């Protein structure tokens, strides 16, 4: 399937091209999480059955960018399981061997609600046995310590100027780490969401799916980060990317010079790409610096993320 949308915007920031351990799951009523849950434990919630469609084009266009948290450089993150491996390999859409879309088919905008307000992050598909998975930041699904689950998740791949070239997908199940829910632990700021079929087709079959790797080092060459930044000077309507070599930051994070801001949270950090927008996701945008050279930060996927991946089914 070829995306007919116009080519994305590009701009140059600091020499980098940008174009826009416990796992927890969310359900209609969030489950009670034990205070002393193990680090790698997770919690999930499921979408209510027969829920009326919520997201309109107008609500999507006006959704508030969910901000990237400022970095607290030098703070210690919790220990993570950093043995390495490949959880899944990337796959192109069914029936598409060129995948020459001008915007990334495997990345998109993640819409959700907090109370009565509409918000947006970024996310990306991950290939799995069920062909129904996306990955994003933990803070894009749950507010963290003292907070609650977000609601009404909807993923719009290849979003460009108010439209998705592939339609949008409702959620089935969402899961993130208990250490994020209980302690706002940014070393476990990752989440997975399974999606319902659209027109009886799963999202990975329709748009392609990225591979998932874990236990990779913080310095990765030829990394590409996709996102939909929505704070000035951006408007959240087109995708941007940053290309470059990541490097170690603080105790657990990888960093890349990049000027994207709120709305870019949860965007994929790709290595070993098989084309312009499909590759292996080794991290997801978590935070940003607030002084000096604009920089995005993310803790690379650990073995805990692989454990959470294995729990995602339908």
CSV table of C-alpha atoms in Angstrom, one decimal, residues 87-91 125-133 204-205 208-212 309:
chain,number,residue,atom,x,y,z
A,87,UNK,CA,12.5,-10.0,20.4
A,88,UNK,CA,11.2,-9.6,16.9
A,89,UNK,CA,12.3,-8.7,13.4
A,90,UNK,CA,10.9,-5.9,11.2
A,91,UNK,CA,8.4,-6.7,8.5
A,125,UNK,CA,4.3,-0.5,15.5
A,126,UNK,CA,6.2,-3.6,16.7
A,127,UNK,CA,6.0,-6.9,14.8
A,128,UNK,CA,4.7,-9.7,17.0
A,129,UNK,CA,2.9,-13.0,16.5
A,130,UNK,CA,-0.4,-11.3,16.7
A,131,UNK,CA,0.4,-8.4,14.3
A,132,UNK,CA,-1.4,-5.9,16.7
A,133,UNK,CA,1.3,-4.1,18.8
A,204,UNK,CA,1.2,-4.6,11.3
A,205,UNK,CA,-0.3,-6.4,8.3
A,208,UNK,CA,4.4,-3.0,8.5
A,209,UNK,CA,6.0,-3.6,11.9
A,210,UNK,CA,9.4,-2.7,13.4
A,211,UNK,CA,11.6,-5.2,15.1
A,212,UNK,CA,12.2,-5.0,18.8
A,309,UNK,CA,6.6,-7.8,25.2
